[in-house]
C-alpha positions as CSV (number, residue, x, y, z in Angstrom):
1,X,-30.5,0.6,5.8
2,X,-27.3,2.3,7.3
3,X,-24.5,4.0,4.9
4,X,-21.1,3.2,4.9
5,X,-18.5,4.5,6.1
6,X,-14.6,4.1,5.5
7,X,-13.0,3.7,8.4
8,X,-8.9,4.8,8.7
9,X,-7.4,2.2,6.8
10,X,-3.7,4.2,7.0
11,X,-2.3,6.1,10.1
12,X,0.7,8.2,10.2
13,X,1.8,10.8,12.9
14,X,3.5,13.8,12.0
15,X,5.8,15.5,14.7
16,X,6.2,19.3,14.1
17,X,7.3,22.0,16.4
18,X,4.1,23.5,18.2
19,X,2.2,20.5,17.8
20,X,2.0,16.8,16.7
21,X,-0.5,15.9,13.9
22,X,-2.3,12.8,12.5
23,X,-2.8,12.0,9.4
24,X,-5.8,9.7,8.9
25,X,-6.9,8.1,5.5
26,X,-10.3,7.4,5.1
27,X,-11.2,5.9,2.0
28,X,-11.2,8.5,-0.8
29,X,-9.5,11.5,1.7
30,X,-6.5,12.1,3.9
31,X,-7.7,13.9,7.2
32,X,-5.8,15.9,9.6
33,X,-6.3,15.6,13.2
34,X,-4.4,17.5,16.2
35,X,-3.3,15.0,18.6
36,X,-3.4,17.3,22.2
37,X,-7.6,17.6,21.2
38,X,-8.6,15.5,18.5
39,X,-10.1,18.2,16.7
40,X,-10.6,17.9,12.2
41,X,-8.0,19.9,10.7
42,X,-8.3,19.8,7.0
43,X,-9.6,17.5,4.7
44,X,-7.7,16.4,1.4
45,X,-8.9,16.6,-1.4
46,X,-11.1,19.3,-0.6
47,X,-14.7,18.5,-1.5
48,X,-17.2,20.9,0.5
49,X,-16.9,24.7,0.5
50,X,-15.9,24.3,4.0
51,X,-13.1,22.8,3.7
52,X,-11.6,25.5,0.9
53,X,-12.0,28.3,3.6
54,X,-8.7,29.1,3.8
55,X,-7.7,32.1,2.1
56,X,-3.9,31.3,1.2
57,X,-4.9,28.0,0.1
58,X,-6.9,29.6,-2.4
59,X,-4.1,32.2,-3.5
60,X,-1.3,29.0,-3.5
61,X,-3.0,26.3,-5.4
62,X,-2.9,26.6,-8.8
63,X,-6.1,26.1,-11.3
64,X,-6.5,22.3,-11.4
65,X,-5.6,19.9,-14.3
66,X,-7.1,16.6,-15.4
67,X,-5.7,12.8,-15.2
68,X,-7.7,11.3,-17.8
69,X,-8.9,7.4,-16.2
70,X,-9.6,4.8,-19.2
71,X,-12.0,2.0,-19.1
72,X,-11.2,-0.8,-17.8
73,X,-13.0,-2.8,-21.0
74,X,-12.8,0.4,-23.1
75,X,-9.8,2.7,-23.1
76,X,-11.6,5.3,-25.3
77,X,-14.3,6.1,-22.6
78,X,-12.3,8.2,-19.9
79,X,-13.4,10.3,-17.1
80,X,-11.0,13.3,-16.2
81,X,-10.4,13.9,-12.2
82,X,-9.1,16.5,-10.7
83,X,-6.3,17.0,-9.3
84,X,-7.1,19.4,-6.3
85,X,-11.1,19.7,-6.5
86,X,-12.4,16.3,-7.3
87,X,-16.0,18.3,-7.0
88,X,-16.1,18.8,-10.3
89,X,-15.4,15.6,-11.3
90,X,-17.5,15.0,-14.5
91,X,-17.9,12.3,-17.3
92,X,-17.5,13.6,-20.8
93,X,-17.0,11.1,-22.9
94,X,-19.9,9.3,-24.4
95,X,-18.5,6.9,-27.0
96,X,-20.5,8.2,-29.4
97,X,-19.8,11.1,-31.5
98,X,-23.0,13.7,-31.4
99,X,-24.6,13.7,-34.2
100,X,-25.7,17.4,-36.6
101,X,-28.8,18.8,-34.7
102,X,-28.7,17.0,-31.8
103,X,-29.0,18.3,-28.3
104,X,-26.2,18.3,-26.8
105,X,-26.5,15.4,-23.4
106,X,-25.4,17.4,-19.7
107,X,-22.7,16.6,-18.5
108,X,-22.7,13.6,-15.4
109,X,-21.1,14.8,-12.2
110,X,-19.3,11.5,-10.9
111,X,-18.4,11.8,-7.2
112,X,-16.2,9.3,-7.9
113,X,-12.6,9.4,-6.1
114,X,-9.7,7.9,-6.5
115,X,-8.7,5.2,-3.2
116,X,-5.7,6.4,-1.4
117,X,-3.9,3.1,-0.8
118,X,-0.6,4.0,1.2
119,X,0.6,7.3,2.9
120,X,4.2,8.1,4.5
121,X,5.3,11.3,6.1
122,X,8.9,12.4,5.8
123,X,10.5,13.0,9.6
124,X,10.3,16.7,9.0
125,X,6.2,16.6,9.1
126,X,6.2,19.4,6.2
127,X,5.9,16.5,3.4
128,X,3.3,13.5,2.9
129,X,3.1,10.9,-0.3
130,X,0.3,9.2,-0.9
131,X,-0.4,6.5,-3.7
132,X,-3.9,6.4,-5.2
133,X,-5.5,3.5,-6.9
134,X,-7.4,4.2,-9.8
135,X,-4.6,6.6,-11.7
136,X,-2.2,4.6,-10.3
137,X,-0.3,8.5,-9.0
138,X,2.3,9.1,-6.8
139,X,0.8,12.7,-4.6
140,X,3.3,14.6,-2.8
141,X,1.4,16.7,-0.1
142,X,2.6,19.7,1.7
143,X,1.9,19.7,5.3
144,X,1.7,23.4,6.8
145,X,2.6,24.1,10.8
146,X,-1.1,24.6,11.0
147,X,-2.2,21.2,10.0
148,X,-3.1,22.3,6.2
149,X,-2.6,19.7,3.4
150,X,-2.5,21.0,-0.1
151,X,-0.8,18.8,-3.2
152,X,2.7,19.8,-5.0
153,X,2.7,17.0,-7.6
154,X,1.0,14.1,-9.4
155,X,2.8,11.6,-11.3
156,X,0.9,8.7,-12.5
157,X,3.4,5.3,-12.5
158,X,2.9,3.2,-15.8
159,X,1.8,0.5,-12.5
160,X,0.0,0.6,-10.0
161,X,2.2,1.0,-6.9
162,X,2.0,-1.5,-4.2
163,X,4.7,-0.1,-1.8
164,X,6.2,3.1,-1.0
165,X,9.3,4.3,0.6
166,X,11.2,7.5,1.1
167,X,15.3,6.7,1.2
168,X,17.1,7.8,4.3
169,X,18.1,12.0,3.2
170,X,14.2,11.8,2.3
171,X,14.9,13.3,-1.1
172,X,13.4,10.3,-3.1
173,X,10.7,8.3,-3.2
174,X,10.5,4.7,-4.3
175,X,7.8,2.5,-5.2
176,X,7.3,-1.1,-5.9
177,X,4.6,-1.9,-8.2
178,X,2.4,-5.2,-9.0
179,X,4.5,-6.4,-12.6
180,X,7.7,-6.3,-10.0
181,X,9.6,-2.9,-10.5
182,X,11.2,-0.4,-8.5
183,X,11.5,2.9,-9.3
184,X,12.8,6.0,-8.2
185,X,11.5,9.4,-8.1
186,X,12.9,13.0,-7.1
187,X,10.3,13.9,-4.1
188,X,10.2,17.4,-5.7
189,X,10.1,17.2,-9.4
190,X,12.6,19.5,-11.4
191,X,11.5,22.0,-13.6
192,X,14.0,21.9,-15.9
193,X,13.7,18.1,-16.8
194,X,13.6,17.3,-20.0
195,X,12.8,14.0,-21.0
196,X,15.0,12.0,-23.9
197,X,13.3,11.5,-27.2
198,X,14.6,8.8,-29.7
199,X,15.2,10.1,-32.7
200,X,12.3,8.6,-35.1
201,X,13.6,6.2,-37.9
202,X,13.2,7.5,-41.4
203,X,10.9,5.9,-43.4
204,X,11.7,3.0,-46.0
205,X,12.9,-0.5,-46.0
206,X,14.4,-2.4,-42.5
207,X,18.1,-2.4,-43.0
208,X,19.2,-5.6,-41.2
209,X,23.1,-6.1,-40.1
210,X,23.9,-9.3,-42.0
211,X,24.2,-9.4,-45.9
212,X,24.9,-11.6,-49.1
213,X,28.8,-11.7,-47.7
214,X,28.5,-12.9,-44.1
215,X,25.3,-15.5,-45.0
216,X,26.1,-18.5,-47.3
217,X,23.2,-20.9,-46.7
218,X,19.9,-21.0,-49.1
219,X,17.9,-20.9,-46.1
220,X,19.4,-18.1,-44.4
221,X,19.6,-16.5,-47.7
222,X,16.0,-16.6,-48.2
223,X,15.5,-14.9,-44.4
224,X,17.6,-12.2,-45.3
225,X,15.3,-11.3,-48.4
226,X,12.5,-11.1,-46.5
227,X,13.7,-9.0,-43.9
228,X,15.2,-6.6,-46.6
229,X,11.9,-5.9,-47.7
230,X,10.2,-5.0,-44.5
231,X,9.9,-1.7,-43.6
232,X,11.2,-0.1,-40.9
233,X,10.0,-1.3,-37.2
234,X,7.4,1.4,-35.0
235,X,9.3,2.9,-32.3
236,X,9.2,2.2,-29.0
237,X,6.3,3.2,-26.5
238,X,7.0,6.3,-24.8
239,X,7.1,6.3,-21.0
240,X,6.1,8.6,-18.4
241,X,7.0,12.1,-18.8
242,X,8.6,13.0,-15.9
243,X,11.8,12.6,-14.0
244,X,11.7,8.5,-13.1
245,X,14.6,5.7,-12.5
246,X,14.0,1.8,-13.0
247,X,16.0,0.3,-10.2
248,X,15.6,-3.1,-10.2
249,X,12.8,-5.8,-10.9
250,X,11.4,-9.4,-9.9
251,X,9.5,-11.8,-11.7
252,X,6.9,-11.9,-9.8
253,X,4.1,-9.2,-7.9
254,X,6.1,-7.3,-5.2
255,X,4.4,-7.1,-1.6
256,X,6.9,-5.4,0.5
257,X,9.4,-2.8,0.0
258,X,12.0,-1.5,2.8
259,X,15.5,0.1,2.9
260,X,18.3,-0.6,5.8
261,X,22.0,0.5,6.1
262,X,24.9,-2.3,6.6
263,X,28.6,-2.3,6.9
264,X,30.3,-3.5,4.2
265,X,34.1,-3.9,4.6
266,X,33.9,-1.1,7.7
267,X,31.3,1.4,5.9
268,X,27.9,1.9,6.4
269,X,26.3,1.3,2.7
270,X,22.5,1.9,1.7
271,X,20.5,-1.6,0.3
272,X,17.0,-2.2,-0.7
273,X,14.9,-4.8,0.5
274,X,11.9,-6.2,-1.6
275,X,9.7,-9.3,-1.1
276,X,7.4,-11.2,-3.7
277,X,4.6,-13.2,-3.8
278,X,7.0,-16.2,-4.8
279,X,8.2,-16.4,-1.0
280,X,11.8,-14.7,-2.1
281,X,13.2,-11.7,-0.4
282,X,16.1,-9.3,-2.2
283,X,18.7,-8.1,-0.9
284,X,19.7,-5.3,-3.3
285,X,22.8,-2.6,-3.0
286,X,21.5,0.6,-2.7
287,X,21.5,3.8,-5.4
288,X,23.2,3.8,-8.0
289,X,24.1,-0.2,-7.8
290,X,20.6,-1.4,-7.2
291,X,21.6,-4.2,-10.1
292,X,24.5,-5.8,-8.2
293,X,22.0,-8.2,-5.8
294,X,24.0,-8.6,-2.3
295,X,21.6,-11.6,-0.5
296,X,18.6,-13.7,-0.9
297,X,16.8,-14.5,2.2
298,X,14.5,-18.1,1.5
299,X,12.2,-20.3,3.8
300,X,9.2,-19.5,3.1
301,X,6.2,-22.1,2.1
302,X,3.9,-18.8,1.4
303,X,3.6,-15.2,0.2
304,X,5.4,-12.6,1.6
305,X,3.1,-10.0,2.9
306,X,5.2,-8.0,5.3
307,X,8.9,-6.7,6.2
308,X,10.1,-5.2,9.3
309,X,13.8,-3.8,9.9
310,X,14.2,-3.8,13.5
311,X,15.0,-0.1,14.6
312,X,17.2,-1.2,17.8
313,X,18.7,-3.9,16.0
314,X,19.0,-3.0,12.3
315,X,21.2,-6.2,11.3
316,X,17.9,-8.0,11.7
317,X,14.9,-8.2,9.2
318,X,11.5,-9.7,10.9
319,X,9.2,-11.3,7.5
320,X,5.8,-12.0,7.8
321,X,4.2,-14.5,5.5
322,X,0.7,-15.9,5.0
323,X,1.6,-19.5,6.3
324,X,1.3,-16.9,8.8
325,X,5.0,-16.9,10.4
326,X,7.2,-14.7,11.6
327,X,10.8,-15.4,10.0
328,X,13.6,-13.9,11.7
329,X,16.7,-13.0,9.5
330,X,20.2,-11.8,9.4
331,X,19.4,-10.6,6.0
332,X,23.3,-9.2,5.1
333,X,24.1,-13.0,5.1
334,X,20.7,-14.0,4.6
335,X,20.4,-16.9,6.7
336,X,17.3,-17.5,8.8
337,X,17.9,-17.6,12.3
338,X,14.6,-18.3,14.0
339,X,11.1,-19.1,13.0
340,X,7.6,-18.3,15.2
341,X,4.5,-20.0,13.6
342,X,1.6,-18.2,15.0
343,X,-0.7,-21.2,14.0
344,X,1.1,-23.7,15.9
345,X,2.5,-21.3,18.7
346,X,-0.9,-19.8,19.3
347,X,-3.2,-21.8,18.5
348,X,-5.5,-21.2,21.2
349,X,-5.8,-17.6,21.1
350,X,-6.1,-17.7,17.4
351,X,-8.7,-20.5,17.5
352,X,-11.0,-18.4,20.3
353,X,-10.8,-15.5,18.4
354,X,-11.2,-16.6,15.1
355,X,-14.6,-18.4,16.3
356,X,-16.5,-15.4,16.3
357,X,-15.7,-14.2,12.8
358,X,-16.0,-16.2,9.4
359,X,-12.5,-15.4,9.1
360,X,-11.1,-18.8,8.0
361,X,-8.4,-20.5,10.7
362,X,-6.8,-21.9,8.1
363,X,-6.3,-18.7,5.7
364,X,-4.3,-16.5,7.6
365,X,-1.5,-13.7,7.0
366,X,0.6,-11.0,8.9
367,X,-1.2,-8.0,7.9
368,X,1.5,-5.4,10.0
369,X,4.3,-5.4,12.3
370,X,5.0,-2.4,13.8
371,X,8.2,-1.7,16.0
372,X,7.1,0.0,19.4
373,X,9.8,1.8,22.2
374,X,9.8,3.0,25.6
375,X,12.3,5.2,26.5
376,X,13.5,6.4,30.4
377,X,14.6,9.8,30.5
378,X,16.1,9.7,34.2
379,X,18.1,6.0,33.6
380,X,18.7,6.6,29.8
381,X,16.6,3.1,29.3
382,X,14.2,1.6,26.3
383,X,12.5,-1.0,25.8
384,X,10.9,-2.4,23.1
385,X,8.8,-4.9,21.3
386,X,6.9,-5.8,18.1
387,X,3.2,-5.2,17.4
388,X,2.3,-7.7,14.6
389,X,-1.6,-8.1,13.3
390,X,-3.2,-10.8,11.3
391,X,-5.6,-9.8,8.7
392,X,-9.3,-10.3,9.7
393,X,-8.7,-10.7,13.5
394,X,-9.5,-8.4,16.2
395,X,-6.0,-8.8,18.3
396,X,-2.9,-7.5,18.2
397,X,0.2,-9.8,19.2
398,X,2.9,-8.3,21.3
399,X,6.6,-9.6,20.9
400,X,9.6,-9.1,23.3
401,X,13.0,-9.7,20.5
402,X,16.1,-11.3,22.4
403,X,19.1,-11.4,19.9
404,X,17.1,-13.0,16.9
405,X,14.7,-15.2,18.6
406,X,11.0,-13.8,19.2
407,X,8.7,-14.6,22.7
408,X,5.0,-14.0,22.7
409,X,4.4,-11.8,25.8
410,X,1.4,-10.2,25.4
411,X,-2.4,-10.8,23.6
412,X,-4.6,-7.4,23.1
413,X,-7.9,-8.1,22.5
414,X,-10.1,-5.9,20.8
415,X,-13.7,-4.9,19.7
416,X,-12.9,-4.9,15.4
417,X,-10.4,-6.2,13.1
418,X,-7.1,-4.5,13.5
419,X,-5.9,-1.6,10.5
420,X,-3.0,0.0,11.8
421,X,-0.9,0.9,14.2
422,X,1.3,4.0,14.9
423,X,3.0,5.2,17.8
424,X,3.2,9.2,18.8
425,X,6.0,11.4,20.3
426,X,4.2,11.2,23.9
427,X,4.7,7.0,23.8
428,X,0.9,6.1,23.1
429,X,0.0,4.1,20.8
430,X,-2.9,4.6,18.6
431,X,-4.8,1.6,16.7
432,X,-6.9,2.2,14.1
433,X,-10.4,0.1,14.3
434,X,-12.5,-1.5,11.6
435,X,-16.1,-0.8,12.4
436,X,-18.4,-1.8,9.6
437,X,-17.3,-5.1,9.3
438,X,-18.0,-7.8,11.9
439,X,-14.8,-8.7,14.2
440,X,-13.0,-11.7,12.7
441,X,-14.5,-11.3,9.5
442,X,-13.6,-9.1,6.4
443,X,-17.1,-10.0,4.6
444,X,-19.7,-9.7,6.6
445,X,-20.9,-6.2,8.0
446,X,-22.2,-5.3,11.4
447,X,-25.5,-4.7,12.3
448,X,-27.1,-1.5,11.0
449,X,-27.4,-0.2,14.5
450,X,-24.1,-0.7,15.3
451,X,-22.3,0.7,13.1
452,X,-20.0,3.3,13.7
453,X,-17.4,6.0,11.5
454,X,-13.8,5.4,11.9
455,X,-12.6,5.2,15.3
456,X,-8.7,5.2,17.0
457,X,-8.3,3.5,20.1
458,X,-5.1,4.9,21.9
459,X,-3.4,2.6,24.7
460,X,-0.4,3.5,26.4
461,X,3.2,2.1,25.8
462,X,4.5,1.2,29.7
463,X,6.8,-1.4,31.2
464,X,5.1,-3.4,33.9
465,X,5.4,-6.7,35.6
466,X,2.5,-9.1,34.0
467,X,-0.5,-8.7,35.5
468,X,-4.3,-9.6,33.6
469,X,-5.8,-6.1,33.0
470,X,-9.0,-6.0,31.4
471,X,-8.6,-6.9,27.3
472,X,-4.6,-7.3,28.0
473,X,-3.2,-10.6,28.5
474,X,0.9,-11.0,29.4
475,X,2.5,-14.6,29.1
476,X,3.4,-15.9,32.2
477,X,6.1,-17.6,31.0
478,X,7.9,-14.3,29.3
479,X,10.8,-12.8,31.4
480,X,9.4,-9.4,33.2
481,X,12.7,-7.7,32.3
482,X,11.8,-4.3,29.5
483,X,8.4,-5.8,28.6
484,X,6.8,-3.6,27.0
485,X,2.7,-3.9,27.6
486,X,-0.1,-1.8,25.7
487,X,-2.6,-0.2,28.5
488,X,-5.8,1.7,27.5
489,X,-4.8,5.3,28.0
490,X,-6.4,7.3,30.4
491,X,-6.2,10.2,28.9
492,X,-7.3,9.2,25.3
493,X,-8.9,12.2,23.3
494,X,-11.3,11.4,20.6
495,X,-10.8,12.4,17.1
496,X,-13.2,14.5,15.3
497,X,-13.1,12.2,12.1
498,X,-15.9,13.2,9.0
499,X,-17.2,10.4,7.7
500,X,-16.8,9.7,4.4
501,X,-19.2,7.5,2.5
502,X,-18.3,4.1,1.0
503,X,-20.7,3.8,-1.2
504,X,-23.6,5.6,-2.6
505,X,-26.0,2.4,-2.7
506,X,-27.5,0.9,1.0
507,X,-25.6,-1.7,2.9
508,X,-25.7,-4.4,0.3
509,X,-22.5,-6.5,-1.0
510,X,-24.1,-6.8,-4.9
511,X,-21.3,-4.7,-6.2
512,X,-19.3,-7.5,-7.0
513,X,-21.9,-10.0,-8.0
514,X,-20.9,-9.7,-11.8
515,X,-16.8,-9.7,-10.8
516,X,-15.2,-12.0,-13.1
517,X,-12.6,-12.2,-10.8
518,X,-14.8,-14.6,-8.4
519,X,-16.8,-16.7,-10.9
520,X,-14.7,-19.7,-9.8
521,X,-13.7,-19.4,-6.5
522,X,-16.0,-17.5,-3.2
523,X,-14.6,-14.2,-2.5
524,X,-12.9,-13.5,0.8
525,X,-13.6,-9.9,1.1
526,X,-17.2,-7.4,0.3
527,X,-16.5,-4.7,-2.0
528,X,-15.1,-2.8,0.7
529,X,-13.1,-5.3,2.0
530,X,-11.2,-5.3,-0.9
531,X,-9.8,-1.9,-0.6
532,X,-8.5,-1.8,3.0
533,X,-7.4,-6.0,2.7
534,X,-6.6,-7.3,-0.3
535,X,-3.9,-9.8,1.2
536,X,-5.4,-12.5,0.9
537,X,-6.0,-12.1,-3.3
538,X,-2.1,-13.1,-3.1
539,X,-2.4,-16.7,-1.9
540,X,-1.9,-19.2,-5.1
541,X,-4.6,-21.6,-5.4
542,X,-2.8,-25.0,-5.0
543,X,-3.8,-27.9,-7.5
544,X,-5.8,-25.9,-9.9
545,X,-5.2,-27.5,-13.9
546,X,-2.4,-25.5,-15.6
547,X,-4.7,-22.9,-17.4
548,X,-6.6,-22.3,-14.6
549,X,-3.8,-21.9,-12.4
550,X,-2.1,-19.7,-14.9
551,X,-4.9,-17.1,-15.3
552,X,-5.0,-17.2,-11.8
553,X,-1.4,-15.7,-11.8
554,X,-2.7,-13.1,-14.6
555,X,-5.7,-12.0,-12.5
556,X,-3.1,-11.0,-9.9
557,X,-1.0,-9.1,-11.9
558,X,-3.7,-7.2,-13.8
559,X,-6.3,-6.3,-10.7
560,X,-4.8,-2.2,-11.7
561,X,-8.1,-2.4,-14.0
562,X,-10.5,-4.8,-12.1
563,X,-10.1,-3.1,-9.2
564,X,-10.5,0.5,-11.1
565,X,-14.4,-0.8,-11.8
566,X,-15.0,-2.2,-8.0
567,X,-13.8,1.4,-6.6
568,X,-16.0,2.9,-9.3
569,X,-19.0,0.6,-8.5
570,X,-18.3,0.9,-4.5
């Protein structure tokens, strides 16, 4: 039987000076790639002697600490990880206290790593966040000139974070977690932070406010007796220790988290976007009046899984949902100007494609839309367009935007389900390839023989009249005007990614066998699957009995732990 592989789940491309950089995630690890050969960086964390070769990393990095991880079933049985060598991860607690005389058990290394679940790159290239799953941390990573990562800070959320952001001066970082929060953090901590301590109440009897003068009633008499002669209440839960902001918060599991800039009475003013899985999008002011909300933006039948500001049209927010659609908005009004069902629009594409998975036609979402642009040096032009994915499918939809309406002008098919999508400072366009999962499915795996370690396909970002070249197909019926249509590059390089292992068993899907979570209803994803999908866990199950359909809503909101023991078992 073949081994695993993660394949890069997350893509972003960092522009320096001398060179451009990519930055990979594979799983467990962030890897960096040059762009002009394709050739393997660094590796982060570091995990093999070869990749802690460098001499200055060794003097920089400080001695590592430990993030204690609790049980999911038992909080007193932890592991502690480490920050900056998970090699030495280790389990060292028992349960059981070891008893006078006994030999003392060795300690079990645990190759065990956190899941890196989301990575941005500040426009600089010298800074990358990453969220990872299982301590629920916010990393910030240094990038050197050389390609080198190596970790400032960890800061574990009390959440797990399920969006990340940097704000336009790229001096904060906010998140949006699963219990529908949004915080704020400094993207270097301060050292001279000092969190505030409440005073702790004396001990003795609860003091309440009222007394014999202001209540008159026996009853309420009675009350106040009792609560005279309770003691005094525990104090409140301490939070996180480090420098943090609660901005604002939904009632329901956030998906989606973007910022934009919009004139208010002749100004330019920051707000903050957010979208739930109750089909509602925010409109929030920005810092420090995140409170005052400016805007909803309503219409949808179905979760929110995606939000896109359009860069060359910023007055315009592009949703997509899992009905799937693509909801056009002026979102400083908040009215919905224009509405593409990709079911009923493409049904043909979707219904050929789909054939060959087990991806169901009828359980669709937008997994990504990405904004891609052309730009003319010698007439000063661009053009662009929007990339947008479905989860599952091996094609990528291409969009020409015309005020606020959407045209379909281009379908590019490819080889495995679609990941991500990131553009680089030469106008290529790199796409990110799941290849140990069938195409169209995000449960079944390929054939042990044909399985493969992550792989980019690059295509090139040109303007051409619509022509039917190879796996690219262009609408005939789309104006030719500043289309722009994805090519496969001539000049592709291919990138010298390590494979990292996704599991330390064969190619088998029983880690999840014994999952509570899917007892009642089939799972959509294998055990992999659920790490580099997951959207589909957000669909409500429609005309379940109340209780059922209630713990439904809890499993969704507390997956931080069930998902902590599928990474552990995977």
């Amino acid at each position: 039987m073949a081994t695993l592989t993660f394949p890069a789940h997350k893509l972003c491309c960092v522009r320096g000076n001398d060179n451009d950089f990519l930055l990979a995630v594979t799983g467990t690890c962030i890897q960096s790639l040059s762009r002009s050969n394709g050739e393997l960086l660094d590796v982060w964390p570091r995990v093999s002697p070869e990749d802690s070769s460098s001499e200055n990393d060794e003097e920089n990095e400080r001695p590592s600490k430990r993030v204690k991880l609790g049980h999911a079933d038992n909080p007193s049985l932890g592991r502690e990880v480490s920050e900056l060598s998970e090699a030495s991860i280790e389990i060292v607690a028992e349960g059981k206290q070891r008893q006078k005389g006994e030999r003392r058990r060795p300690k079990i290394p645990d190759t065990t790593l956190p899941h890196i679940t989301h990575l941005v790159v500040a426009s600089d290239g010298k800074h990358a966040v990453a969220i990872t799953a299982e301590d629920k941390a916010v990393r910030v990573l240094s990038i050197s000139p050389r390609g080198r990562l190596r970790q400032e800070s960890l800061r574990s959320m009390p959440k797990k974070s399920c969006a990340i952001i940097l704000s336009p001066d790229e001096q904060i970082i906010l998140t949006a977690d699963k219990f529908g929060d949004v915080y704020s953090l400094p993207l270097h901590p301060r050292a001279d932070y000092q969190r505030k301590v409440e005073q702790p109440q004396p001990d003795g009897l609860f003091e309440p406010s009222a007394s014999a003068l202001t209540v008159h009633t026996k009853r309420n008499l009675d009350a106040l007796k009792q609560q005279q002669k309770q003691k005094q209440k525990q104090g409140r839960k301490e939070g996180p220790d480090f420098e943090h902001k609660l901005l604002l918060g939904h009632v329901s599991l956030l998906t989606d988290l973007v910022v934009a800039q919009g004139s208010v009475g002749g100004k330019l003013r920051p707000f903050i976007l957010t979208a739930d899985r109750d089909e509602h999008i925010r409109v929030s002011r920005g810092m420090p009046q995140t409170h005052v909300i400016h805007a909803f933006c309503l219409g949808h039948t179905e979760f929110i899984s995606k939000l896109c500001i359009v860069p060359w049209a910023p007055e315009v927010l592009v949703a997509g949902n899992g009905e799937p659609s693509l909801c056009v908005y002026d979102w400083q009004s908040g009215c919905q100007m224009s509405r593409f069902d990709l079911r009923d629009n493409l049904r043909g594409e979707i219904d050929t494609i789909a054939t060959t998975g087990t991806q169901s036609r009828e359980k669709l979402c937008v997994s990504g839309i990405w904004p891609v642009t052309v730009s003319y040096a010698q007439s000063n032009t661009t053009a662009s367009s929007l990339l947008v994915a479905l989860e599952g499918l091996p094609v990528l939809f291409g969009f020409q935007m015309s005020g606020f309406e959407l045209r379909h002008i281009q379908t590019v098919v490819l080889d495995g389900n679609v990941l991500d999508v990131v553009q680089t400072a030469q106008e290529e366009v790199l796409i990110s390839i799941d290849t140990i999962h069938a195409s169209g499915s995000c449960k079944e795996f390929r054939p042990g023989d044909t399985l493969d370690t992550a792989r980019i396909d690059t295509f090139t970002a040109t303007t051409t009249e619509h022509t039917d070249n190879g796996n690219s197909r262009i609408d005939e019926d789309a104006k030719t005007s500043a289309i722009v249509q994805l090519l496969p590059s001539k000049r592709a390089v291919k990138h010298q990614i390590r494979p990292i292992p996704a599991s330390q068993t064969t190619r088998q899907d029983e880690p999840l066998e014994n999952d509570t979570r899917w007892k009642k209803y089939e799972k959509p994803y294998s055990f992999i699957g659920e790490l580099i999908y997951g959207l589909e866990n957000l669909r409500k199950r429609r005309g379940l009995p109340a209780e059922d359909e209630e713990a439904e809503m809890e499993e969704a909101q507390i997956g931080d732990e069930e998902l902590e023991g599928t990474s552990e078992r995977a």
